[in-house]
Amino acid sequence: MSKYIFVTGGVVSSVGKGISVASIGKILKSRGISVSVQKLDPYLNVDPGTMSPYQHGEVFVTKDGAETDLDLGHYERFIGVELTQASNVTSGQVYSSVIAQERRGDFLGGTIQVVPHVTNEIKSRIRKVAEISKADLVIVEVGGTVGDIEGQPFLEAIRQMRKDEGRDNVLYVHVTFLPHIAATDELKTKPTQHSVNELRRIGIQPDVILCRSDKEISEGIKDKISLFCDVDKEAVISLVTSETIYEVPLLLEDAGLGEFIVSRLGLKVGKSNLEEWRDMVDRLKAPKELVIIGLVGKYVELRDAYYSVREALCHAALAHNREVKIEWLDSGELDGMADDKLGQVQGIIVPGGFGYRGIEGMVKGAKFAREKEMPYLGLCLGMQIMVIEFGRHVFHTDKVNSTEFDVSSAYPVIDLLPDQQGVEQKGGTMRLGTYPCHLVAGTTAARAYGTEVVYERHRHRYEFNNHFRQPLEEAGLVASGLSPDGRLVEITELRDHPWMLACQFHPEFKSRPDSPHPLFSGFIGAAKETLVEGAQTSLPLN
Ligand code: GLN
């Protein structure tokens, strides 16, 4: 039988609840128990797939093709698990399912209510993760903060879980924020007290309080929170802002959280083993030479939109004993910009994206990389951009395009497949999730992976148009990764270029801090050799 940890947030959002959940998973898994994770999102969208990155940040894609919250990326990277659709539940999914049951007549004429029908649906979805994963421990994060109107059914459901599953099998963690008042140089506990009161009003008494703050919290403050919130002092844990997110599991472990949870839940575990992780964090924090990567995208002012790409670059750089410095280049501006910005980086990456805006700036980035022999990595849209740019070069016309951006293009090098035409619905109509890809021997892709078949995650509608494959291949484009039937081009690279490669899938989702993705590693390996005149790649002396 699985045990459960429920994690709620108080005071304000964006204080690292997702990282805390991932870190708790890490420290418990390091004791040899199996862990699974779930995120409950109170918004009414069915999934974040159709939400703008401005609203939501990155959409993280699981192996089974679910479009999920970016917190699932933290869970996978920290805990080293692969999650599924069941790990992200939204109010939209819960209500759709309850209403569908009502339409079918499943409730036999009863009145359908939030309690018990909606809460039962939520509880059954929580238990489903335990059933599918058979994990010893399921950690469930409730999105938003306590007091949000739409979060109420979720809090009521997790409250009921303690009674349903047995008091020794359920633990509540509350993540709060302690504001720092500069004038008096003190951290304030009052917002935490209020948010714990709000939780108690619903009937949840937290067992652990994680106090996020920019400064270490004193014993006196721990005493105060322990007293007012009725939580053991050893369970009032300081979560001080750290240099890297990967340090958080170590902070929590060293503060005794692992031991506390294990004894409270009566988990049978081995000794904690975080040595390799600790070593990785030490290497991450040590000063290193820089590698400067230009990321050309249209959401660059909102860095959460490229969260996994950013992390994958960081992991790969670490493997090369470098620290990555990302130059965020707005593709909307790049169009009219001189080449000098591109000339200041050692490699160019074009990540995924949708819609016309910024495309020409991305094409410009790809053109620069091709002409200047600068390393280039294209991810999904970034592959389509590479093909469009190369097509324009080969066919000597700007009319080369994707039908996503120009429906009547005379050279639609990227297009919908014949069986995809006529798709009108926007949600859930993409090629999603893991597909196999066969690598062509002797190519950069095959060398980077060092294997013949790879499995990568997709999220796109458009594909390489095979009609143009022969002329483009003759001109030097190599289709180095193909679907098993050879019909879909999954990786392209340039024959006459040191390292210009792009993939139709999203390798960033499979990168881990302790095992970087081969394509990112290959890209950074090539980029670090690029000499940039006048650029500061060594660390500033201070
Ligand atoms: N817009 C492109 C498509 O739908 C690329 C998608 C992406 O980059 N994820 O195919």
Coordinates of C-alpha atoms and ligand atoms in Angstrom, one line a residue:
M1 CA 0.0 0.0 0.0
S2 CA 1.3 3.5 -0.9
K3 CA 1.7 6.3 1.6
Y4 CA 1.0 9.9 0.7
I5 CA 2.6 13.3 1.2
F6 CA 0.5 16.3 0.3
V7 CA 2.2 19.6 -0.3
T8 CA 0.3 22.9 -0.2
G9 CA 1.5 26.4 -0.6
G10 CA 0.8 29.5 1.4
V11 CA 1.4 33.3 1.4
V12 CA 2.5 33.8 -2.2
S13 CA 3.2 31.6 -5.3
S14 CA 6.5 31.1 -7.0
V15 CA 8.4 30.3 -3.8
G16 CA 9.7 27.0 -5.0
K17 CA 6.9 24.5 -4.1
G18 CA 7.6 22.4 -7.2
I19 CA 11.3 22.3 -6.5
S20 CA 10.5 21.4 -2.8
V21 CA 8.3 18.5 -3.9
A22 CA 11.0 17.3 -6.4
S23 CA 13.6 17.6 -3.6
I24 CA 11.5 15.7 -1.0
G25 CA 11.1 13.0 -3.7
K26 CA 14.9 12.9 -4.2
I27 CA 15.9 12.6 -0.6
L28 CA 13.4 9.8 0.0
K29 CA 14.2 7.9 -3.1
S30 CA 17.9 8.2 -2.1
R31 CA 16.9 5.9 0.9
G32 CA 15.9 3.2 -1.5
I33 CA 12.1 3.6 -1.6
S34 CA 10.1 4.0 -4.7
V35 CA 8.5 7.4 -5.2
S36 CA 5.9 8.7 -7.6
V37 CA 4.6 12.3 -7.9
Q38 CA 1.5 14.1 -9.0
K39 CA 0.5 17.7 -9.6
L40 CA -3.1 18.9 -9.0
D41 CA -3.7 22.1 -11.0
P42 CA -6.9 24.0 -9.9
Y43 CA -7.4 25.8 -13.2
L44 CA -10.2 24.9 -15.5
N45 CA -8.2 24.2 -18.7
V46 CA -8.2 20.4 -19.4
D47 CA -4.4 20.6 -19.9
P48 CA -1.9 23.4 -20.4
G49 CA -1.4 22.4 -24.0
T50 CA -3.5 25.2 -25.4
M51 CA -2.3 27.8 -22.9
S52 CA 0.0 30.6 -23.9
P53 CA 3.6 30.4 -22.6
Y54 CA 2.9 33.9 -21.1
Q55 CA 0.2 32.4 -18.9
H56 CA 1.8 29.1 -18.1
G57 CA 5.5 28.9 -19.0
E58 CA 6.7 25.7 -20.6
V59 CA 4.5 22.8 -21.4
F60 CA 6.2 19.6 -20.3
V61 CA 5.5 16.5 -22.4
T62 CA 5.5 13.1 -20.7
K63 CA 6.6 9.9 -22.4
D64 CA 2.9 8.9 -23.0
G65 CA 2.3 12.3 -24.6
A66 CA 0.5 14.2 -21.9
E67 CA 0.9 18.0 -22.1
T68 CA 1.6 18.9 -18.5
D69 CA 2.7 21.5 -16.0
L70 CA 6.4 22.4 -16.0
D71 CA 6.7 21.1 -12.4
L72 CA 6.6 17.6 -13.8
G73 CA 9.9 18.5 -15.4
H74 CA 11.4 19.2 -12.0
Y75 CA 10.1 15.9 -10.6
E76 CA 11.6 13.9 -13.5
R77 CA 14.9 15.7 -13.4
F78 CA 15.4 15.5 -9.6
I79 CA 13.9 12.1 -8.9
G80 CA 15.0 10.4 -12.1
V81 CA 11.5 8.9 -12.8
E82 CA 9.4 9.0 -16.0
L83 CA 5.9 10.2 -15.2
T84 CA 2.7 9.7 -17.2
Q85 CA -0.6 11.5 -17.9
A86 CA -1.9 10.4 -14.5
S87 CA 0.6 12.6 -12.8
N88 CA -1.1 15.9 -13.8
V89 CA -4.7 16.5 -12.9
T90 CA -6.5 19.7 -13.6
S91 CA -10.0 20.9 -12.5
G92 CA -10.8 20.9 -16.2
Q93 CA -10.2 17.1 -16.3
V94 CA -12.0 16.5 -13.1
Y95 CA -15.2 18.4 -14.0
S96 CA -15.3 17.1 -17.6
S97 CA -15.2 13.6 -16.2
V98 CA -17.8 14.2 -13.5
I99 CA -20.1 15.8 -16.1
A100 CA -19.6 13.0 -18.6
Q101 CA -20.6 10.5 -15.8
E102 CA -23.7 12.6 -15.1
R103 CA -24.7 12.6 -18.8
R104 CA -24.3 8.9 -19.0
G105 CA -26.6 8.5 -16.0
D106 CA -24.0 7.0 -13.8
F107 CA -25.3 8.8 -10.7
L108 CA -28.9 7.4 -11.0
G109 CA -30.8 10.6 -10.6
G110 CA -28.8 11.9 -7.7
T111 CA -27.8 15.6 -7.2
I112 CA -24.2 16.1 -8.3
Q113 CA -22.2 18.1 -5.8
V114 CA -18.6 19.3 -5.3
V115 CA -18.6 17.1 -2.1
P116 CA -18.7 14.1 -2.6
H117 CA -18.7 13.8 -6.4
V118 CA -16.0 16.2 -7.4
T119 CA -13.9 15.3 -4.4
N120 CA -14.3 11.5 -5.0
E121 CA -13.1 12.0 -8.6
I122 CA -10.1 13.9 -7.3
K123 CA -9.3 11.1 -4.7
S124 CA -9.7 8.4 -7.3
R125 CA -7.2 10.2 -9.6
I126 CA -4.7 10.5 -6.7
R127 CA -5.1 6.8 -5.9
K128 CA -4.6 6.0 -9.6
V129 CA -1.0 7.2 -9.4
A130 CA -0.4 4.8 -6.5
E131 CA -2.0 2.0 -8.4
I132 CA -0.1 2.6 -11.7
S133 CA 3.2 3.3 -10.1
K134 CA 2.9 0.8 -7.2
A135 CA 5.3 3.3 -5.5
D136 CA 5.9 3.1 -1.7
L137 CA 5.3 6.8 -1.5
V138 CA 3.2 9.2 -3.7
I139 CA 3.9 12.9 -3.3
V140 CA 1.1 15.2 -4.4
E141 CA 1.5 18.9 -5.0
V142 CA -1.6 21.1 -4.9
G143 CA -1.1 24.0 -7.3
G144 CA -1.8 27.6 -6.3
T145 CA -1.9 28.9 -2.7
V146 CA -4.3 28.1 0.2
G147 CA -7.3 30.4 0.0
D148 CA -7.7 30.3 -3.8
I149 CA -11.4 29.7 -4.6
E150 CA -10.7 27.1 -7.2
G151 CA -8.3 25.1 -5.0
Q152 CA -11.0 24.3 -2.4
P153 CA -12.2 21.0 -3.8
F154 CA -8.6 19.8 -4.0
L155 CA -7.9 20.7 -0.4
E156 CA -11.1 19.1 0.8
A157 CA -10.1 15.9 -1.1
I158 CA -6.6 15.7 0.4
R159 CA -8.1 16.4 3.9
Q160 CA -10.4 13.4 3.4
M161 CA -7.4 11.2 2.4
R162 CA -6.0 11.2 5.9
K163 CA -9.1 9.6 7.3
D164 CA -9.5 7.2 4.2
E165 CA -5.9 6.0 4.1
G166 CA -5.1 6.1 7.9
R167 CA -3.5 8.8 9.9
D168 CA 0.0 7.1 9.8
N169 CA 0.0 6.9 6.1
V170 CA -0.6 10.6 5.2
L171 CA 1.6 13.6 5.9
Y172 CA 1.0 17.3 5.1
V173 CA 3.7 19.7 4.1
H174 CA 3.0 23.4 3.8
V175 CA 5.4 25.7 1.9
T176 CA 5.3 29.3 2.9
F177 CA 7.3 32.5 2.5
L178 CA 8.9 34.7 5.2
P179 CA 9.2 38.3 3.9
H180 CA 12.3 40.2 5.0
I181 CA 11.9 43.7 6.2
A182 CA 15.0 45.6 5.4
A183 CA 14.5 48.6 7.7
T184 CA 14.6 46.3 10.8
D185 CA 16.4 43.4 9.2
E186 CA 13.9 40.8 10.3
L187 CA 12.0 38.0 8.8
K188 CA 8.2 38.1 9.5
T189 CA 6.2 35.0 10.4
K190 CA 2.7 36.5 10.5
P191 CA 1.8 35.6 6.8
T192 CA 2.8 32.0 7.6
Q193 CA 0.6 32.0 10.7
H194 CA -2.3 33.3 8.7
S195 CA -1.9 30.8 5.9
V196 CA -1.6 27.9 8.4
N197 CA -4.8 29.2 10.0
E198 CA -6.5 29.1 6.6
L199 CA -5.4 25.5 6.2
R200 CA -6.7 24.6 9.6
R201 CA -10.0 26.2 8.8
I202 CA -10.4 23.6 6.0
G203 CA -9.4 20.9 8.5
I204 CA -5.7 20.3 7.6
Q205 CA -3.1 20.6 10.2
P206 CA 0.4 20.6 8.6
D207 CA 3.0 18.2 9.9
V208 CA 5.9 20.1 8.2
I209 CA 6.4 23.8 7.4
L210 CA 9.0 24.7 4.8
C211 CA 9.9 28.3 5.2
R212 CA 11.2 29.9 2.1
S213 CA 13.2 33.0 2.8
D214 CA 16.1 34.9 1.3
K215 CA 17.9 34.7 4.7
E216 CA 18.6 31.8 7.1
I217 CA 15.9 31.7 9.7
S218 CA 16.9 31.9 13.4
E219 CA 16.1 29.4 16.2
G220 CA 13.8 32.1 17.6
I221 CA 11.7 32.3 14.5
K222 CA 11.5 28.5 14.3
D223 CA 10.3 28.5 18.0
K224 CA 7.7 31.0 17.1
I225 CA 6.3 29.2 14.0
S226 CA 6.4 25.9 16.0
L227 CA 4.4 27.4 18.8
F228 CA 1.8 29.4 16.7
C229 CA 1.3 26.8 14.0
D230 CA 1.5 23.7 16.4
V231 CA 4.2 22.0 14.4
D232 CA 7.2 20.2 15.9
K233 CA 10.2 22.5 15.9
E234 CA 12.3 19.9 14.0
A235 CA 9.6 20.0 11.3
V236 CA 10.0 23.8 10.8
I237 CA 12.5 23.7 8.0
S238 CA 14.4 26.7 6.6
L239 CA 14.4 26.8 2.8
V240 CA 16.8 29.6 2.2
T241 CA 17.3 30.7 -1.4
S242 CA 20.2 28.7 -2.8
E243 CA 22.7 29.2 -5.6
T244 CA 21.3 26.4 -7.7
I245 CA 18.0 24.6 -7.5
Y246 CA 19.8 21.2 -7.4
E247 CA 21.1 22.1 -4.0
V248 CA 17.7 22.1 -2.4
P249 CA 17.5 18.3 -1.7
L250 CA 20.8 18.7 0.1
L251 CA 19.5 21.6 2.2
L252 CA 16.4 19.7 3.1
E253 CA 18.4 16.5 3.9
D254 CA 20.9 18.4 6.1
A255 CA 18.0 20.1 7.9
G256 CA 16.7 16.6 8.9
L257 CA 13.6 16.5 6.8
G258 CA 14.3 13.1 5.4
E259 CA 14.6 11.5 8.8
F260 CA 11.5 13.3 10.1
I261 CA 9.3 12.1 7.2
V262 CA 10.6 8.5 7.4
S263 CA 9.9 8.2 11.1
R264 CA 6.5 10.0 10.9
L265 CA 5.3 7.7 8.1
G266 CA 7.0 4.6 9.5
L267 CA 8.7 4.0 6.2
K268 CA 11.2 1.1 6.0
V269 CA 14.2 2.5 4.4
G270 CA 17.9 2.2 3.9
K271 CA 20.5 4.9 4.6
S272 CA 20.3 8.1 2.6
N273 CA 22.8 8.1 -0.3
L274 CA 23.1 11.5 -1.8
E275 CA 26.9 11.4 -2.4
E276 CA 26.9 11.5 -6.2
W277 CA 24.3 14.3 -6.1
R278 CA 26.4 16.2 -3.6
D279 CA 29.4 15.9 -5.8
M280 CA 27.4 17.1 -8.8
V281 CA 26.2 20.1 -6.9
D282 CA 29.8 20.9 -5.8
R283 CA 30.9 20.8 -9.4
L284 CA 28.0 22.9 -10.5
K285 CA 28.9 25.6 -7.9
A286 CA 32.6 25.6 -8.6
P287 CA 33.8 28.5 -10.8
K288 CA 34.2 27.4 -14.4
E289 CA 35.0 28.8 -17.8
L290 CA 31.8 30.0 -19.7
V291 CA 30.3 28.7 -22.9
I292 CA 28.0 31.4 -24.4
I293 CA 24.9 30.2 -26.2
G294 CA 22.5 32.4 -28.1
L295 CA 18.9 31.2 -27.6
V296 CA 16.7 32.7 -30.4
G297 CA 13.1 32.5 -29.4
K298 CA 10.0 34.6 -29.2
Y299 CA 9.3 34.3 -25.5
V300 CA 12.8 35.2 -24.3
E301 CA 11.5 37.8 -21.8
L302 CA 9.7 34.9 -20.1
R303 CA 12.4 32.4 -19.3
D304 CA 10.1 29.8 -17.8
A305 CA 8.9 29.2 -21.4
Y306 CA 12.2 27.4 -22.1
Y307 CA 12.7 25.9 -18.7
S308 CA 13.8 22.4 -19.8
V309 CA 16.0 23.8 -22.6
R310 CA 17.8 26.0 -20.1
E311 CA 18.3 23.1 -17.7
A312 CA 19.5 20.8 -20.5
L313 CA 22.1 23.4 -21.5
C314 CA 23.2 23.6 -17.9
H315 CA 23.5 19.8 -17.6
A316 CA 25.5 19.5 -20.8
A317 CA 27.8 22.4 -20.0
L318 CA 28.5 20.8 -16.6
A319 CA 29.5 17.5 -18.4
H320 CA 32.1 19.6 -20.3
N321 CA 33.1 21.4 -17.1
R322 CA 31.7 24.7 -18.3
E323 CA 29.1 27.1 -17.1
V324 CA 26.5 28.0 -19.7
K325 CA 25.7 31.7 -20.2
I326 CA 22.6 32.1 -22.2
E327 CA 22.2 35.2 -24.4
W328 CA 18.4 35.5 -24.8
L329 CA 17.9 36.8 -28.3
D330 CA 14.4 38.0 -29.2
S331 CA 13.5 36.5 -32.6
G332 CA 11.1 39.4 -33.1
E333 CA 13.9 41.9 -32.9
L334 CA 16.6 39.8 -34.6
D335 CA 15.0 40.4 -37.9
G336 CA 16.2 43.9 -38.1
M337 CA 19.3 43.5 -36.0
A338 CA 22.9 43.5 -37.2
D339 CA 24.8 40.2 -37.0
D340 CA 27.0 41.5 -34.1
K341 CA 24.7 40.0 -31.5
L342 CA 24.9 36.6 -33.1
G343 CA 28.7 37.1 -33.5
Q344 CA 29.0 37.3 -29.7
V345 CA 27.9 33.7 -29.0
Q346 CA 29.6 30.4 -29.4
G347 CA 26.5 28.4 -30.5
I348 CA 22.9 29.1 -31.5
I349 CA 19.9 27.2 -30.3
V350 CA 16.4 27.6 -31.7
P351 CA 13.8 26.0 -29.4
G352 CA 10.2 25.0 -30.1
G353 CA 7.4 27.3 -30.7
F354 CA 4.1 27.9 -32.5
G355 CA 2.8 30.7 -34.8
Y356 CA 4.2 33.1 -37.3
R357 CA 5.7 35.8 -35.0
G358 CA 9.5 35.8 -34.8
I359 CA 10.0 33.2 -37.5
E360 CA 12.2 35.4 -39.8
G361 CA 14.5 36.2 -36.8
M362 CA 14.9 32.5 -36.2
V363 CA 15.7 31.9 -39.9
K364 CA 18.3 34.6 -39.6
G365 CA 19.9 32.8 -36.7
A366 CA 20.0 29.6 -38.7
K367 CA 21.5 31.4 -41.7
F368 CA 24.2 32.9 -39.6
A369 CA 25.1 29.5 -38.1
R370 CA 25.3 27.9 -41.5
E371 CA 27.3 30.6 -43.1
K372 CA 29.7 31.2 -40.2
E373 CA 30.0 27.5 -39.4
M374 CA 28.8 28.2 -35.9
P375 CA 27.3 25.2 -33.9
Y376 CA 23.5 25.1 -34.2
L377 CA 21.0 23.0 -32.4
G378 CA 17.3 23.2 -33.5
L379 CA 14.5 21.7 -31.3
C380 CA 11.2 20.9 -33.1
L381 CA 10.4 24.3 -34.6
G382 CA 14.2 24.8 -34.6
M383 CA 14.4 21.9 -37.1
Q384 CA 11.7 23.3 -39.3
I385 CA 13.5 26.6 -39.3
M386 CA 16.8 24.9 -40.3
V387 CA 15.1 23.2 -43.2
I388 CA 13.3 26.4 -44.3
E389 CA 16.6 28.4 -44.2
F390 CA 18.5 25.7 -46.1
G391 CA 15.7 25.4 -48.6
R392 CA 15.8 29.2 -49.2
H393 CA 19.5 28.9 -49.8
V394 CA 19.2 25.9 -52.2
F395 CA 16.1 27.1 -54.2
H396 CA 17.2 30.8 -54.1
T397 CA 13.9 32.1 -53.0
D398 CA 12.3 33.4 -49.8
K399 CA 9.1 31.6 -50.8
V400 CA 10.4 28.5 -49.1
N401 CA 8.3 28.1 -45.9
S402 CA 6.2 25.9 -43.6
T403 CA 2.5 25.9 -44.4
E404 CA 2.0 26.8 -40.7
F405 CA 3.4 30.3 -41.6
D406 CA 2.4 30.5 -45.3
V407 CA -0.4 28.3 -46.4
S408 CA 0.1 28.9 -50.1
S409 CA 3.9 28.6 -50.1
A410 CA 5.3 27.5 -53.5
Y411 CA 8.0 25.5 -51.6
P412 CA 6.3 24.0 -48.5
V413 CA 9.3 22.2 -47.2
I414 CA 7.4 21.7 -43.9
D415 CA 3.8 20.7 -44.1
L416 CA 1.0 18.7 -42.5
L417 CA 1.0 15.0 -43.5
P418 CA -1.9 14.1 -45.9
D419 CA -3.7 12.3 -43.1
Q420 CA -3.5 15.3 -40.9
Q421 CA -5.3 17.7 -43.2
G422 CA -8.5 19.1 -42.0
V423 CA -7.6 19.1 -38.3
E424 CA -9.6 21.9 -36.8
Q425 CA -9.6 21.4 -33.1
K426 CA -6.6 23.0 -31.3
G427 CA -6.4 20.9 -28.1
G428 CA -4.9 17.4 -28.2
T429 CA -4.5 17.1 -32.0
M430 CA -0.7 17.0 -32.2
R431 CA 1.8 14.2 -32.6
L432 CA 2.6 13.8 -28.9
G433 CA 4.8 11.6 -26.8
T434 CA 7.6 9.1 -27.4
Y435 CA 8.4 7.7 -30.8
P436 CA 11.4 5.6 -31.9
C437 CA 13.9 7.1 -34.2
H438 CA 16.5 5.2 -36.3
L439 CA 19.9 6.9 -36.6
V440 CA 21.9 6.7 -39.8
A441 CA 25.4 5.3 -39.3
G442 CA 28.3 7.7 -39.7
T443 CA 26.3 10.9 -39.0
T444 CA 26.8 13.5 -36.3
A445 CA 23.5 12.2 -34.7
A446 CA 24.7 8.6 -34.5
R447 CA 28.1 9.7 -33.1
A448 CA 26.4 11.9 -30.4
Y449 CA 24.1 9.1 -29.3
G450 CA 26.5 6.2 -29.8
T451 CA 23.5 3.9 -30.5
E452 CA 21.2 2.9 -33.4
V453 CA 17.7 3.5 -32.1
V454 CA 16.5 6.3 -29.7
Y455 CA 13.2 7.1 -28.2
E456 CA 12.3 10.8 -27.9
R457 CA 9.3 12.9 -27.1
H458 CA 7.3 14.9 -29.7
R459 CA 4.9 17.8 -29.6
H460 CA 4.1 19.2 -33.1
R461 CA 1.7 19.1 -36.0
Y462 CA 4.0 19.8 -39.0
E463 CA 6.6 17.5 -40.5
F464 CA 9.4 17.6 -43.0
N465 CA 7.9 17.4 -46.5
N466 CA 9.4 14.4 -48.3
H467 CA 8.6 15.9 -51.6
F468 CA 11.7 18.1 -51.1
R469 CA 13.9 15.5 -49.6
Q470 CA 15.9 14.5 -52.7
P471 CA 16.9 18.0 -53.8
L472 CA 17.7 19.1 -50.3
E473 CA 19.8 16.0 -49.7
E474 CA 21.7 16.5 -52.9
A475 CA 22.5 20.0 -51.7
G476 CA 24.0 18.7 -48.5
L477 CA 21.1 18.2 -46.0
V478 CA 21.4 14.8 -44.2
A479 CA 18.3 13.1 -42.8
S480 CA 20.2 11.4 -40.1
G481 CA 17.3 10.2 -38.0
L482 CA 14.2 8.6 -39.4
S483 CA 11.0 6.9 -38.2
P484 CA 11.2 3.1 -38.4
D485 CA 9.2 3.1 -41.7
G486 CA 11.6 5.8 -43.1
R487 CA 8.7 8.1 -43.8
L488 CA 9.3 10.8 -41.2
V489 CA 12.5 12.8 -41.0
E490 CA 13.2 13.2 -37.3
I491 CA 16.8 14.6 -37.4
T492 CA 18.5 16.8 -40.0
E493 CA 22.1 17.9 -40.1
L494 CA 24.4 19.5 -42.6
R495 CA 27.0 17.6 -44.4
D496 CA 29.4 20.5 -44.9
H497 CA 29.2 22.1 -41.5
P498 CA 31.1 21.2 -38.3
W499 CA 27.9 20.8 -36.1
M500 CA 24.6 21.9 -37.4
L501 CA 21.9 19.5 -36.3
A502 CA 18.2 19.7 -35.5
C503 CA 15.5 17.3 -34.4
Q504 CA 11.8 17.2 -34.8
F505 CA 11.4 16.0 -31.1
H506 CA 12.2 17.6 -27.8
P507 CA 15.4 16.1 -26.4
E508 CA 15.4 18.7 -23.5
F509 CA 12.7 16.7 -21.7
K510 CA 15.0 13.7 -21.2
S511 CA 18.1 15.6 -19.9
R512 CA 19.1 15.1 -16.3
P513 CA 21.6 17.0 -14.2
D514 CA 23.5 13.7 -13.6
S515 CA 23.0 12.4 -17.2
P516 CA 23.0 15.1 -19.8
H517 CA 21.3 14.5 -23.2
P518 CA 23.7 13.4 -25.9
L519 CA 22.6 16.0 -28.5
F520 CA 23.0 18.8 -26.0
S521 CA 26.3 17.4 -24.9
G522 CA 27.5 17.2 -28.5
F523 CA 26.3 20.7 -29.2
I524 CA 28.1 22.2 -26.1
G525 CA 31.2 20.2 -27.0
A526 CA 31.3 21.8 -30.4
A527 CA 30.3 25.3 -29.1
K528 CA 33.0 25.4 -26.5
E529 CA 35.6 25.2 -29.3
T530 CA 34.1 28.2 -31.1
L531 CA 36.4 31.2 -30.7
V532 CA 34.5 34.5 -30.3
E533 CA 36.6 37.6 -30.7
G534 CA 36.2 40.0 -27.8
A535 CA 33.8 37.8 -25.9
Q536 CA 34.4 37.2 -22.3
T537 CA 34.3 33.4 -21.9
S538 CA 36.5 33.3 -18.9
L539 CA 35.1 34.2 -15.5
P540 CA 35.3 37.8 -14.5
L541 CA 38.0 38.3 -11.8
N542 CA 36.6 39.7 -8.7
Ligands
GLN1 N1 4.8 24.8 -34.7 C1 5.5 23.6 -35.1 C2 4.6 22.4 -35.3 O1 3.4 22.4 -34.9 C3 6.6 23.2 -34.1 C4 6.1 22.8 -32.7 C5 7.1 22.8 -31.7 O2 8.1 23.5 -31.8 N2 6.8 22.2 -30.5 O3 4.9 21.5 -36.0

